[in-house]
PDB file of C-alpha atoms in Angstrom:
ATOM      1  CA  MET R  13      26.035  24.463 -18.572  1.00  0.00           C
ATOM      2  CA  GLU R  14      23.296  22.398 -16.947  1.00  0.00           C
ATOM      3  CA  LYS R  15      24.270  18.773 -16.470  1.00  0.00           C
ATOM      4  CA  THR R  16      21.909  16.013 -17.512  1.00  0.00           C
ATOM      5  CA  ILE R  17      22.253  14.166 -14.221  1.00  0.00           C
ATOM      6  CA  THR R  18      23.684  14.693 -10.764  1.00  0.00           C
ATOM      7  CA  ILE R  19      24.935  11.480  -9.197  1.00  0.00           C
ATOM      8  CA  THR R  20      25.457  11.887  -5.470  1.00  0.00           C
ATOM      9  CA  VAL R  21      27.877   9.438  -3.862  1.00  0.00           C
ATOM     10  CA  PRO R  22      27.288   9.268  -0.081  1.00  0.00           C
ATOM     11  CA  SER R  23      30.676   8.341   1.381  1.00  0.00           C
ATOM     12  CA  TYR R  24      31.596   7.348   4.907  1.00  0.00           C
ATOM     13  CA  ASN R  25      34.768   5.341   5.502  1.00  0.00           C
ATOM     14  CA  VAL R  26      34.700   3.819   2.017  1.00  0.00           C
ATOM     15  CA  GLU R  27      38.393   4.040   1.182  1.00  0.00           C
ATOM     16  CA  ASN R  28      38.354   0.442  -0.075  1.00  0.00           C
ATOM     17  CA  THR R  29      35.494   0.888  -2.557  1.00  0.00           C
ATOM     18  CA  LEU R  30      35.132   4.600  -3.427  1.00  0.00           C
ATOM     19  CA  LYS R  31      37.487   4.573  -6.419  1.00  0.00           C
ATOM     20  CA  GLU R  32      35.689   1.579  -7.929  1.00  0.00           C
ATOM     21  CA  THR R  33      32.347   3.312  -7.391  1.00  0.00           C
ATOM     22  CA  VAL R  34      33.357   6.598  -8.984  1.00  0.00           C
ATOM     23  CA  CYS R  35      35.319   5.038 -11.841  1.00  0.00           C
ATOM     24  CA  SER R  36      32.192   3.076 -12.801  1.00  0.00           C
ATOM     25  CA  LEU R  37      30.525   6.443 -13.473  1.00  0.00           C
ATOM     26  CA  LEU R  38      33.343   7.883 -15.586  1.00  0.00           C
ATOM     27  CA  GLU R  39      32.292   6.715 -19.036  1.00  0.00           C
ATOM     28  CA  PRO R  40      34.319   9.083 -21.306  1.00  0.00           C
ATOM     29  CA  THR R  41      31.505   9.776 -23.789  1.00  0.00           C
ATOM     30  CA  VAL R  42      29.172  11.209 -21.136  1.00  0.00           C
ATOM     31  CA  LEU R  43      31.482  13.150 -18.819  1.00  0.00           C
ATOM     32  CA  ASN R  44      30.065  16.493 -19.979  1.00  0.00           C
ATOM     33  CA  ASP R  45      26.584  15.334 -19.011  1.00  0.00           C
ATOM     34  CA  LEU R  46      27.593  14.196 -15.520  1.00  0.00           C
ATOM     35  CA  GLU R  47      27.839  16.017 -12.224  1.00  0.00           C
ATOM     36  CA  ILE R  48      29.281  13.667  -9.607  1.00  0.00           C
ATOM     37  CA  LEU R  49      28.990  14.918  -6.027  1.00  0.00           C
ATOM     38  CA  ILE R  50      31.117  12.902  -3.616  1.00  0.00           C
ATOM     39  CA  VAL R  51      29.678  13.800  -0.212  1.00  0.00           C
ATOM     40  CA  ASN R  52      32.220  12.825   2.424  1.00  0.00           C
ATOM     41  CA  ASP R  53      30.278  12.391   5.651  1.00  0.00           C
ATOM     42  CA  GLY R  54      33.084  13.068   8.134  1.00  0.00           C
ATOM     43  CA  SER R  55      35.034   9.920   7.236  1.00  0.00           C
ATOM     44  CA  LYS R  56      37.903   8.944   9.526  1.00  0.00           C
ATOM     45  CA  ASP R  57      39.862   6.980   6.904  1.00  0.00           C
ATOM     46  CA  ASN R  58      41.311   8.047   3.526  1.00  0.00           C
ATOM     47  CA  THR R  59      37.936   8.603   1.857  1.00  0.00           C
ATOM     48  CA  SER R  60      38.428  12.368   1.585  1.00  0.00           C
ATOM     49  CA  SER R  61      41.925  12.202   0.076  1.00  0.00           C
ATOM     50  CA  ILE R  62      40.805   9.595  -2.478  1.00  0.00           C
ATOM     51  CA  ALA R  63      37.815  11.754  -3.372  1.00  0.00           C
ATOM     52  CA  HIS R  64      39.933  14.893  -3.832  1.00  0.00           C
ATOM     53  CA  SER R  65      42.411  12.974  -5.965  1.00  0.00           C
ATOM     54  CA  LEU R  66      39.565  11.959  -8.285  1.00  0.00           C
ATOM     55  CA  GLU R  67      38.277  15.530  -8.305  1.00  0.00           C
ATOM     56  CA  LYS R  68      41.675  16.790  -9.501  1.00  0.00           C
ATOM     57  CA  GLN R  69      41.601  14.316 -12.379  1.00  0.00           C
ATOM     58  CA  TYR R  70      38.047  15.233 -13.425  1.00  0.00           C
ATOM     59  CA  PRO R  71      37.443  18.818 -12.231  1.00  0.00           C
ATOM     60  CA  GLN R  72      34.632  19.458 -14.727  1.00  0.00           C
ATOM     61  CA  THR R  73      32.708  16.397 -13.584  1.00  0.00           C
ATOM     62  CA  ILE R  74      33.522  15.638  -9.938  1.00  0.00           C
ATOM     63  CA  ARG R  75      32.972  17.879  -6.939  1.00  0.00           C
ATOM     64  CA  VAL R  76      33.854  16.823  -3.401  1.00  0.00           C
ATOM     65  CA  ILE R  77      31.854  18.098  -0.447  1.00  0.00           C
ATOM     66  CA  ASP R  78      33.463  17.471   2.949  1.00  0.00           C
ATOM     67  CA  LYS R  79      31.056  17.787   5.858  1.00  0.00           C
ATOM     68  CA  GLU R  80      30.661  16.784   9.474  1.00  0.00           C
ATOM     69  CA  ASN R  81      29.140  13.381  10.080  1.00  0.00           C
ATOM     70  CA  GLY R  82      25.360  13.493   9.867  1.00  0.00           C
ATOM     71  CA  GLY R  83      24.443  10.055   8.612  1.00  0.00           C
ATOM     72  CA  HIS R  84      23.281   8.804   5.230  1.00  0.00           C
ATOM     73  CA  GLY R  85      20.291  11.127   5.244  1.00  0.00           C
ATOM     74  CA  SER R  86      22.494  14.192   5.561  1.00  0.00           C
ATOM     75  CA  THR R  87      24.453  13.192   2.450  1.00  0.00           C
ATOM     76  CA  ILE R  88      21.192  12.825   0.507  1.00  0.00           C
ATOM     77  CA  ASN R  89      19.997  16.225   1.716  1.00  0.00           C
ATOM     78  CA  THR R  90      23.333  17.807   0.804  1.00  0.00           C
ATOM     79  CA  GLY R  91      23.231  16.221  -2.634  1.00  0.00           C
ATOM     80  CA  ILE R  92      19.722  17.510  -3.326  1.00  0.00           C
ATOM     81  CA  LYS R  93      20.682  21.003  -2.182  1.00  0.00           C
ATOM     82  CA  GLU R  94      23.824  21.146  -4.320  1.00  0.00           C
ATOM     83  CA  ALA R  95      22.541  19.314  -7.416  1.00  0.00           C
ATOM     84  CA  LYS R  96      22.612  21.145 -10.750  1.00  0.00           C
ATOM     85  CA  GLY R  97      21.588  18.280 -13.022  1.00  0.00           C
ATOM     86  CA  LYS R  98      18.206  17.787 -14.658  1.00  0.00           C
ATOM     87  CA  TYR R  99      17.943  14.387 -12.928  1.00  0.00           C
ATOM     88  CA  PHE R 100      19.203  13.106  -9.586  1.00  0.00           C
ATOM     89  CA  LYS R 101      20.475   9.667  -8.603  1.00  0.00           C
ATOM     90  CA  ILE R 102      22.170   8.217  -5.527  1.00  0.00           C
ATOM     91  CA  VAL R 103      24.984   5.689  -5.817  1.00  0.00           C
ATOM     92  CA  ASP R 104      26.364   4.689  -2.422  1.00  0.00           C
ATOM     93  CA  GLY R 105      30.128   4.717  -2.007  1.00  0.00           C
ATOM     94  CA  ASP R 106      30.300   0.923  -1.727  1.00  0.00           C
ATOM     95  CA  ASP R 107      28.102   0.194  -4.775  1.00  0.00           C
ATOM     96  CA  TRP R 108      28.638   0.898  -8.474  1.00  0.00           C
ATOM     97  CA  LEU R 109      26.970   1.199 -11.893  1.00  0.00           C
ATOM     98  CA  ILE R 110      27.289  -0.795 -15.114  1.00  0.00           C
ATOM     99  CA  THR R 111      29.468   1.666 -17.014  1.00  0.00           C
ATOM    100  CA  GLU R 112      28.631   0.515 -20.545  1.00  0.00           C
ATOM    101  CA  TYR R 113      24.926   1.204 -19.994  1.00  0.00           C
ATOM    102  CA  LEU R 114      25.464   4.838 -19.013  1.00  0.00           C
ATOM    103  CA  PRO R 115      25.464   6.344 -22.559  1.00  0.00           C
ATOM    104  CA  ASN R 116      22.029   4.917 -23.395  1.00  0.00           C
ATOM    105  CA  PHE R 117      20.728   5.854 -19.959  1.00  0.00           C
ATOM    106  CA  ILE R 118      21.866   9.462 -20.204  1.00  0.00           C
ATOM    107  CA  GLU R 119      20.690   9.818 -23.798  1.00  0.00           C
ATOM    108  CA  ASN R 120      17.278   8.741 -22.561  1.00  0.00           C
ATOM    109  CA  LEU R 121      17.354  11.355 -19.794  1.00  0.00           C
ATOM    110  CA  LYS R 122      17.971  14.054 -22.391  1.00  0.00           C
ATOM    111  CA  ASN R 123      14.855  13.060 -24.295  1.00  0.00           C
ATOM    112  CA  THR R 124      12.336  12.602 -21.514  1.00  0.00           C
ATOM    113  CA  GLU R 125      10.527  14.780 -18.990  1.00  0.00           C
ATOM    114  CA  ALA R 126       9.291  11.946 -16.773  1.00  0.00           C
ATOM    115  CA  ASP R 127       9.299  12.702 -13.055  1.00  0.00           C
ATOM    116  CA  LEU R 128      10.780   9.300 -12.212  1.00  0.00           C
ATOM    117  CA  ILE R 129      12.969   6.935 -14.219  1.00  0.00           C
ATOM    118  CA  TYR R 130      12.889   3.262 -13.219  1.00  0.00           C
ATOM    119  CA  ASN R 131      15.587   0.663 -13.912  1.00  0.00           C
ATOM    120  CA  PRO R 132      15.938  -2.884 -12.630  1.00  0.00           C
ATOM    121  CA  PHE R 133      19.166  -3.490 -10.695  1.00  0.00           C
ATOM    122  CA  TYR R 134      21.474  -6.281  -9.619  1.00  0.00           C
ATOM    123  CA  GLU R 135      22.095  -7.445  -6.090  1.00  0.00           C
ATOM    124  CA  VAL R 136      25.719  -8.589  -5.907  1.00  0.00           C
ATOM    125  CA  ASN R 137      26.696 -11.048  -3.189  1.00  0.00           C
ATOM    126  CA  ASP R 138      29.778  -9.527  -1.573  1.00  0.00           C
ATOM    127  CA  LYS R 139      31.164 -12.967  -0.766  1.00  0.00           C
ATOM    128  CA  THR R 140      30.316 -15.094  -3.831  1.00  0.00           C
ATOM    129  CA  LYS R 141      30.029 -12.200  -6.365  1.00  0.00           C
ATOM    130  CA  GLU R 142      26.839 -13.787  -7.699  1.00  0.00           C
ATOM    131  CA  ARG R 143      24.449 -11.336  -9.357  1.00  0.00           C
ATOM    132  CA  VAL R 144      20.668 -11.528  -9.001  1.00  0.00           C
ATOM    133  CA  MET R 145      18.444  -9.146 -10.938  1.00  0.00           C
ATOM    134  CA  ASN R 146      15.823  -7.324  -8.906  1.00  0.00           C
ATOM    135  CA  GLY R 147      12.836  -5.332 -10.105  1.00  0.00           C
ATOM    136  CA  LYS R 148      12.678  -6.545 -13.702  1.00  0.00           C
ATOM    137  CA  PHE R 149       9.533  -5.036 -15.189  1.00  0.00           C
ATOM    138  CA  ASP R 150       7.250  -6.129 -17.985  1.00  0.00           C
ATOM    139  CA  SER R 151       9.317  -5.730 -21.163  1.00  0.00           C
ATOM    140  CA  SER R 152       6.186  -4.881 -23.145  1.00  0.00           C
ATOM    141  CA  PHE R 153       6.355  -1.316 -21.861  1.00  0.00           C
ATOM    142  CA  ASN R 154       7.752   1.064 -24.452  1.00  0.00           C
ATOM    143  CA  GLN R 155      10.930   2.621 -23.053  1.00  0.00           C
ATOM    144  CA  LYS R 156      10.292   5.846 -24.978  1.00  0.00           C
ATOM    145  CA  ASN R 157       6.905   6.409 -23.366  1.00  0.00           C
ATOM    146  CA  GLU R 158       6.002   8.176 -20.147  1.00  0.00           C
ATOM    147  CA  TYR R 159       3.309   6.486 -18.102  1.00  0.00           C
ATOM    148  CA  SER R 160       1.075   7.703 -15.320  1.00  0.00           C
ATOM    149  CA  PHE R 161       2.558   6.694 -11.979  1.00  0.00           C
ATOM    150  CA  SER R 162      -0.932   6.108 -10.618  1.00  0.00           C
ATOM    151  CA  MET R 163      -1.605   3.699 -13.478  1.00  0.00           C
ATOM    152  CA  LEU R 164       1.423   1.568 -12.532  1.00  0.00           C
ATOM    153  CA  ALA R 165       1.270   2.034  -8.766  1.00  0.00           C
ATOM    154  CA  LYS R 166      -0.228  -1.417  -8.125  1.00  0.00           C
ATOM    155  CA  ARG R 167       2.406  -3.129 -10.242  1.00  0.00           C
ATOM    156  CA  ILE R 168       5.592  -1.481  -9.116  1.00  0.00           C
ATOM    157  CA  LYS R 169       7.715  -1.061  -6.013  1.00  0.00           C
ATOM    158  CA  VAL R 170      10.416   1.536  -6.524  1.00  0.00           C
ATOM    159  CA  GLN R 171      13.627   1.102  -4.565  1.00  0.00           C
ATOM    160  CA  MET R 172      16.520   3.513  -4.189  1.00  0.00           C
ATOM    161  CA  HIS R 173      18.710   1.478  -6.531  1.00  0.00           C
ATOM    162  CA  SER R 174      16.096   1.576  -9.288  1.00  0.00           C
ATOM    163  CA  ALA R 175      15.141   5.247  -8.943  1.00  0.00           C
ATOM    164  CA  THR R 176      16.255   8.389 -10.733  1.00  0.00           C
ATOM    165  CA  TYR R 177      14.156  11.437  -9.837  1.00  0.00           C
ATOM    166  CA  LYS R 178      13.760  14.659 -11.742  1.00  0.00           C
ATOM    167  CA  THR R 179      15.761  17.057  -9.560  1.00  0.00           C
ATOM    168  CA  SER R 180      13.031  19.701  -9.563  1.00  0.00           C
ATOM    169  CA  ILE R 181      10.652  17.228  -7.870  1.00  0.00           C
ATOM    170  CA  LEU R 182      13.058  17.003  -4.920  1.00  0.00           C
ATOM    171  CA  LYS R 183      14.034  20.667  -4.736  1.00  0.00           C
ATOM    172  CA  GLU R 184      10.665  22.335  -5.301  1.00  0.00           C
ATOM    173  CA  ASN R 185       8.909  20.109  -2.764  1.00  0.00           C
ATOM    174  CA  ASN R 186      11.613  20.436  -0.103  1.00  0.00           C
ATOM    175  CA  ILE R 187      12.281  16.712   0.161  1.00  0.00           C
ATOM    176  CA  HIS R 188      14.403  16.369   3.297  1.00  0.00           C
ATOM    177  CA  VAL R 189      15.045  13.027   4.973  1.00  0.00           C
ATOM    178  CA  ASP R 190      16.022  12.356   8.577  1.00  0.00           C
ATOM    179  CA  GLU R 191      19.657  12.775   9.576  1.00  0.00           C
ATOM    180  CA  HIS R 192      21.675  10.749  12.093  1.00  0.00           C
ATOM    181  CA  ARG R 193      19.510   7.759  11.195  1.00  0.00           C
ATOM    182  CA  PHE R 194      19.900   4.548   9.248  1.00  0.00           C
ATOM    183  CA  TYR R 195      17.120   3.268   6.955  1.00  0.00           C
ATOM    184  CA  VAL R 196      16.247   6.691   5.516  1.00  0.00           C
ATOM    185  CA  ASP R 197      16.225   5.135   2.038  1.00  0.00           C
ATOM    186  CA  ALA R 198      12.587   4.399   2.845  1.00  0.00           C
ATOM    187  CA  GLU R 199      11.900   8.100   3.372  1.00  0.00           C
ATOM    188  CA  TYR R 200      13.656   8.975   0.119  1.00  0.00           C
ATOM    189  CA  MET R 201      11.471   6.478  -1.726  1.00  0.00           C
ATOM    190  CA  ILE R 202       8.175   7.514  -0.118  1.00  0.00           C
ATOM    191  CA  MET R 203       8.246  11.272   0.395  1.00  0.00           C
ATOM    192  CA  PRO R 204       8.535  12.359  -3.273  1.00  0.00           C
ATOM    193  CA  ILE R 205       5.726  10.057  -4.490  1.00  0.00           C
ATOM    194  CA  PRO R 206       2.877  12.568  -3.970  1.00  0.00           C
ATOM    195  CA  TYR R 207       4.621  14.807  -6.535  1.00  0.00           C
ATOM    196  CA  VAL R 208       5.549  12.101  -9.045  1.00  0.00           C
ATOM    197  CA  ASN R 209       2.991  12.097 -11.848  1.00  0.00           C
ATOM    198  CA  THR R 210       4.873  10.368 -14.653  1.00  0.00           C
ATOM    199  CA  ILE R 211       7.276   7.442 -14.775  1.00  0.00           C
ATOM    200  CA  GLN R 212       9.420   5.916 -17.487  1.00  0.00           C
ATOM    201  CA  ILE R 213      10.337   2.221 -17.373  1.00  0.00           C
ATOM    202  CA  LEU R 214      13.766   1.201 -18.700  1.00  0.00           C
ATOM    203  CA  ASN R 215      14.665  -2.436 -19.236  1.00  0.00           C
ATOM    204  CA  GLU R 216      18.441  -2.251 -18.780  1.00  0.00           C
ATOM    205  CA  PRO R 217      19.700  -2.807 -15.222  1.00  0.00           C
ATOM    206  CA  LEU R 218      22.087  -0.067 -14.171  1.00  0.00           C
ATOM    207  CA  TYR R 219      22.849  -0.308 -10.450  1.00  0.00           C
ATOM    208  CA  LEU R 220      24.991  -2.955  -8.742  1.00  0.00           C
ATOM    209  CA  TYR R 221      23.986  -3.191  -5.080  1.00  0.00           C
ATOM    210  CA  ARG R 222      26.390  -4.932  -2.730  1.00  0.00           C
ATOM    211  CA  VAL R 223      24.633  -7.353  -0.335  1.00  0.00           C
ATOM    212  CA  PHE R 224      25.747  -9.677   2.469  1.00  0.00           C
ATOM    213  CA  SER R 225      28.465  -7.291   3.572  1.00  0.00           C
ATOM    214  CA  ASP R 226      29.141  -7.395   7.326  1.00  0.00           C
ATOM    215  CA  THR R 227      29.125  -3.595   7.467  1.00  0.00           C
ATOM    216  CA  GLN R 228      25.744  -3.283   5.761  1.00  0.00           C
ATOM    217  CA  SER R 229      22.971  -1.650   7.791  1.00  0.00           C
ATOM    218  CA  MET R 230      20.558  -4.373   6.593  1.00  0.00           C
ATOM    219  CA  SER R 231      22.537  -7.216   8.199  1.00  0.00           C
ATOM    220  CA  VAL R 232      20.653  -8.876  11.074  1.00  0.00           C
ATOM    221  CA  LYS R 233      23.174  -7.817  13.717  1.00  0.00           C
ATOM    222  CA  ASN R 234      23.165  -4.213  12.558  1.00  0.00           C
ATOM    223  CA  MET R 235      19.366  -4.093  12.342  1.00  0.00           C
ATOM    224  CA  GLN R 236      19.187  -5.319  15.943  1.00  0.00           C
ATOM    225  CA  LYS R 237      21.785  -2.756  16.977  1.00  0.00           C
ATOM    226  CA  ASN R 238      19.932   0.042  15.177  1.00  0.00           C
ATOM    227  CA  VAL R 239      16.382  -1.050  15.984  1.00  0.00           C
ATOM    228  CA  GLN R 240      15.534   2.415  17.337  1.00  0.00           C
ATOM    229  CA  HIS R 241      16.563   4.004  14.027  1.00  0.00           C
ATOM    230  CA  HIS R 242      14.218   1.746  12.092  1.00  0.00           C
ATOM    231  CA  LEU R 243      11.447   2.453  14.592  1.00  0.00           C
ATOM    232  CA  ASP R 244      11.924   6.223  14.196  1.00  0.00           C
ATOM    233  CA  VAL R 245      11.825   6.009  10.389  1.00  0.00           C
ATOM    234  CA  THR R 246       8.769   3.728  10.475  1.00  0.00           C
ATOM    235  CA  LEU R 247       6.760   6.035  12.722  1.00  0.00           C
ATOM    236  CA  HIS R 248       7.911   9.093  10.760  1.00  0.00           C
ATOM    237  CA  MET R 249       6.633   7.551   7.525  1.00  0.00           C
ATOM    238  CA  LEU R 250       3.366   6.550   9.196  1.00  0.00           C
ATOM    239  CA  GLU R 251       2.911  10.178  10.267  1.00  0.00           C
ATOM    240  CA  TYR R 252       3.811  11.341   6.746  1.00  0.00           C
ATOM    241  CA  TYR R 253       1.222   9.005   5.225  1.00  0.00           C
ATOM    242  CA  ILE R 254      -1.455  10.298   7.608  1.00  0.00           C
ATOM    243  CA  LYS R 255      -0.512  13.875   6.697  1.00  0.00           C
ATOM    244  CA  VAL R 256      -0.699  13.489   2.906  1.00  0.00           C
ATOM    245  CA  ARG R 257      -3.199  10.689   2.273  1.00  0.00           C
ATOM    246  CA  ASN R 258      -6.265  12.886   1.789  1.00  0.00           C
ATOM    247  CA  SER R 259      -4.497  14.803  -0.986  1.00  0.00           C
ATOM    248  CA  LEU R 260      -3.487  11.694  -2.944  1.00  0.00           C
ATOM    249  CA  SER R 261      -5.094   9.790  -5.759  1.00  0.00           C
ATOM    250  CA  GLU R 262      -6.507   6.458  -4.658  1.00  0.00           C
ATOM    251  CA  GLU R 263      -3.620   4.635  -6.354  1.00  0.00           C
ATOM    252  CA  LYS R 264      -0.913   6.715  -4.676  1.00  0.00           C
ATOM    253  CA  GLU R 265      -2.631   6.434  -1.310  1.00  0.00           C
ATOM    254  CA  VAL R 266      -2.603   2.651  -1.557  1.00  0.00           C
ATOM    255  CA  TYR R 267       1.009   2.653  -2.778  1.00  0.00           C
ATOM    256  CA  ILE R 268       2.320   4.708   0.145  1.00  0.00           C
ATOM    257  CA  ARG R 269       0.139   2.844   2.640  1.00  0.00           C
ATOM    258  CA  ASN R 270       1.602  -0.458   1.466  1.00  0.00           C
ATOM    259  CA  ARG R 271       5.143   0.880   1.792  1.00  0.00           C
ATOM    260  CA  VAL R 272       4.384   1.975   5.353  1.00  0.00           C
ATOM    261  CA  LEU R 273       2.908  -1.444   6.110  1.00  0.00           C
ATOM    262  CA  ASP R 274       6.143  -3.001   4.791  1.00  0.00           C
ATOM    263  CA  LEU R 275       8.117  -0.887   7.264  1.00  0.00           C
ATOM    264  CA  ILE R 276       5.833  -1.900  10.125  1.00  0.00           C
ATOM    265  CA  GLN R 277       6.202  -5.569   9.214  1.00  0.00           C
ATOM    266  CA  MET R 278       9.990  -5.207   9.089  1.00  0.00           C
ATOM    267  CA  GLN R 279       9.976  -3.607  12.547  1.00  0.00           C
ATOM    268  CA  TYR R 280       8.209  -6.661  13.950  1.00  0.00           C
ATOM    269  CA  GLN R 281      10.691  -8.928  12.174  1.00  0.00           C
ATOM    270  CA  ILE R 282      13.578  -7.091  13.828  1.00  0.00           C
ATOM    271  CA  TYR R 283      11.967  -7.582  17.239  1.00  0.00           C
ATOM    272  CA  PHE R 284      11.401 -11.274  16.498  1.00  0.00           C
ATOM    273  CA  SER R 285      15.032 -11.685  15.388  1.00  0.00           C
ATOM    274  CA  PHE R 286      16.450 -10.939  18.850  1.00  0.00           C
ATOM    275  CA  PRO R 287      17.509 -13.825  21.088  1.00  0.00           C
ATOM    276  CA  PHE R 288      14.823 -14.777  23.603  1.00  0.00           C
ATOM    277  CA  ASP R 289      14.317 -11.854  25.975  1.00  0.00           C
ATOM    278  CA  TRP R 290      11.086 -10.946  27.737  1.00  0.00           C
ATOM    279  CA  ARG R 291      12.009  -7.254  27.479  1.00  0.00           C
ATOM    280  CA  VAL R 292      11.351  -7.474  23.753  1.00  0.00           C
ATOM    281  CA  THR R 293       7.648  -7.967  24.443  1.00  0.00           C
ATOM    282  CA  LYS R 294       7.603  -4.581  26.189  1.00  0.00           C
ATOM    283  CA  ASP R 295       9.130  -2.935  23.106  1.00  0.00           C
ATOM    284  CA  ILE R 296       6.552  -4.652  20.918  1.00  0.00           C
ATOM    285  CA  ALA R 297       3.756  -3.463  23.212  1.00  0.00           C
ATOM    286  CA  LYS R 298       5.015   0.128  22.945  1.00  0.00           C
ATOM    287  CA  PHE R 299       5.181  -0.199  19.167  1.00  0.00           C
ATOM    288  CA  ASN R 300       1.648  -1.607  19.039  1.00  0.00           C
ATOM    289  CA  LYS R 301       0.396   1.307  21.125  1.00  0.00           C
ATOM    290  CA  ALA R 302       2.180   3.887  18.952  1.00  0.00           C
ATOM    291  CA  ILE R 303       0.598   2.505  15.771  1.00  0.00           C
ATOM    292  CA  TYR R 304      -2.865   2.216  17.355  1.00  0.00           C
ATOM    293  CA  GLU R 305      -2.794   5.793  18.630  1.00  0.00           C
ATOM    294  CA  LYS R 306      -1.682   7.187  15.287  1.00  0.00           C
ATOM    295  CA  ASP R 307      -4.047   5.222  13.042  1.00  0.00           C
ATOM    296  CA  LYS R 308      -6.404   2.402  14.035  1.00  0.00           C
ATOM    297  CA  LYS R 309      -6.930   1.330  10.418  1.00  0.00           C
ATOM    298  CA  ILE R 310      -3.200   0.855   9.833  1.00  0.00           C
ATOM    299  CA  TYR R 311      -3.038  -0.970  13.168  1.00  0.00           C
ATOM    300  CA  ASN R 312      -5.653  -3.439  11.978  1.00  0.00           C
ATOM    301  CA  GLU R 313      -4.079  -3.826   8.540  1.00  0.00           C
ATOM    302  CA  SER R 314      -0.687  -4.623  10.079  1.00  0.00           C
ATOM    303  CA  ASN R 315      -2.245  -7.466  12.075  1.00  0.00           C
ATOM    304  CA  GLY R 316      -0.381 -10.345  10.404  1.00  0.00           C
ATOM    305  CA  LYS R 317      -0.512 -13.877  11.754  1.00  0.00           C
ATOM    306  CA  MET R 318       2.395 -13.774  14.211  1.00  0.00           C
ATOM    307  CA  VAL R 319       1.684 -10.131  15.044  1.00  0.00           C
ATOM    308  CA  ARG R 320      -1.956 -10.894  15.789  1.00  0.00           C
ATOM    309  CA  PHE R 321      -1.022 -13.694  18.158  1.00  0.00           C
ATOM    310  CA  ILE R 322       1.581 -11.709  20.048  1.00  0.00           C
ATOM    311  CA  ARG R 323      -0.811  -8.778  20.401  1.00  0.00           C
ATOM    312  CA  ILE R 324      -3.379 -11.084  21.981  1.00  0.00           C
ATOM    313  CA  GLN R 325      -1.135 -12.738  24.543  1.00  0.00           C
ATOM    314  CA  PRO R 326       2.641 -12.060  24.386  1.00  0.00           C
ATOM    315  CA  GLN R 327       3.410 -14.273  27.408  1.00  0.00           C
ATOM    316  CA  ILE R 328       2.197 -17.317  25.459  1.00  0.00           C
ATOM    317  CA  PHE R 329       2.946 -16.551  21.838  1.00  0.00           C
ATOM    318  CA  TYR R 330       6.345 -14.843  22.126  1.00  0.00           C
ATOM    319  CA  PRO R 331       8.004 -18.060  23.402  1.00  0.00           C
ATOM    320  CA  LEU R 332       6.209 -20.046  20.697  1.00  0.00           C
ATOM    321  CA  ILE R 333       7.517 -17.695  17.993  1.00  0.00           C
ATOM    322  CA  LYS R 334      11.071 -18.066  19.282  1.00  0.00           C
ATOM    323  CA  LEU R 335      10.692 -21.828  19.511  1.00  0.00           C
ATOM    324  CA  ARG R 336       9.381 -21.935  15.943  1.00  0.00           C
ATOM    325  CA  GLU R 337      12.448 -19.995  14.736  1.00  0.00           C
ATOM    326  CA  LYS R 338      14.766 -22.313  16.648  1.00  0.00           C
ATOM    327  CA  VAL R 339      13.181 -25.380  15.062  1.00  0.00           C
ATOM    328  CA  ARG R 340      13.572 -23.806  11.622  1.00  0.00           C
TER     329      ARG R 340
END
């Protein structure tokens, strides 16, 4: 029997949170509609044993896939390959869903053919437990309707935590993100867009995204440590945009271009976040050159205030940028 949704749970050393994550998905009234793929990415703790214990309790719903470590992207790729559900969603092994909203969510999936389902989500402060809603959309949109993605492209920014794709979109278009890299969420949110024609907007938040965790890849220290990963993903998505842009509607072209510009801006912010070091200016110069050689228009459009100054004369403006941050 085809499942309504496949929820892939990328799991690497999440022994402390995996049970909470998976249990948040196990709403009894929808178990027959769920396929939960726990993709254990070569964990070195008890993640695998916890996952297999859950699988034994719910063999018709949960399937564990143990694999060698390949990074977050490899768990996404594995999930897409193995998915049997009509729709596909990712819930990281240290996040969770609002269980009581699952029945309405899945009932909606049964009655729609939209390529992409959009929900707002909560960011949950890992230290204070405070919840902040992110991505709340105009409530005037009818939740039963499917809308043209191009029509909403200027008004929406889809993030991994808000997205549920139709599985066929991912499988039939060979969506495959980079492996052994952090920050591939950006690839997962950009690469399917050329094939997404319809979107449905739901008002209920579903995903609870843990933020301000010391182990999170988006922490400042980890972004500095993994700066090369973010650079690789940024340039990959710039190349992808260049490859597909002529085949896109004007609205989709602008949407993907803006997402690429966001990545470029974030790359500069990572460089600027490092303690004062003249070697950083060399990395920035290489990045500038890479963008310019790939696409002069994108180079010019990414010329924000601080970026413009440091491109003109890094020996003068780099120290001023660092001084400005210190004063702040």
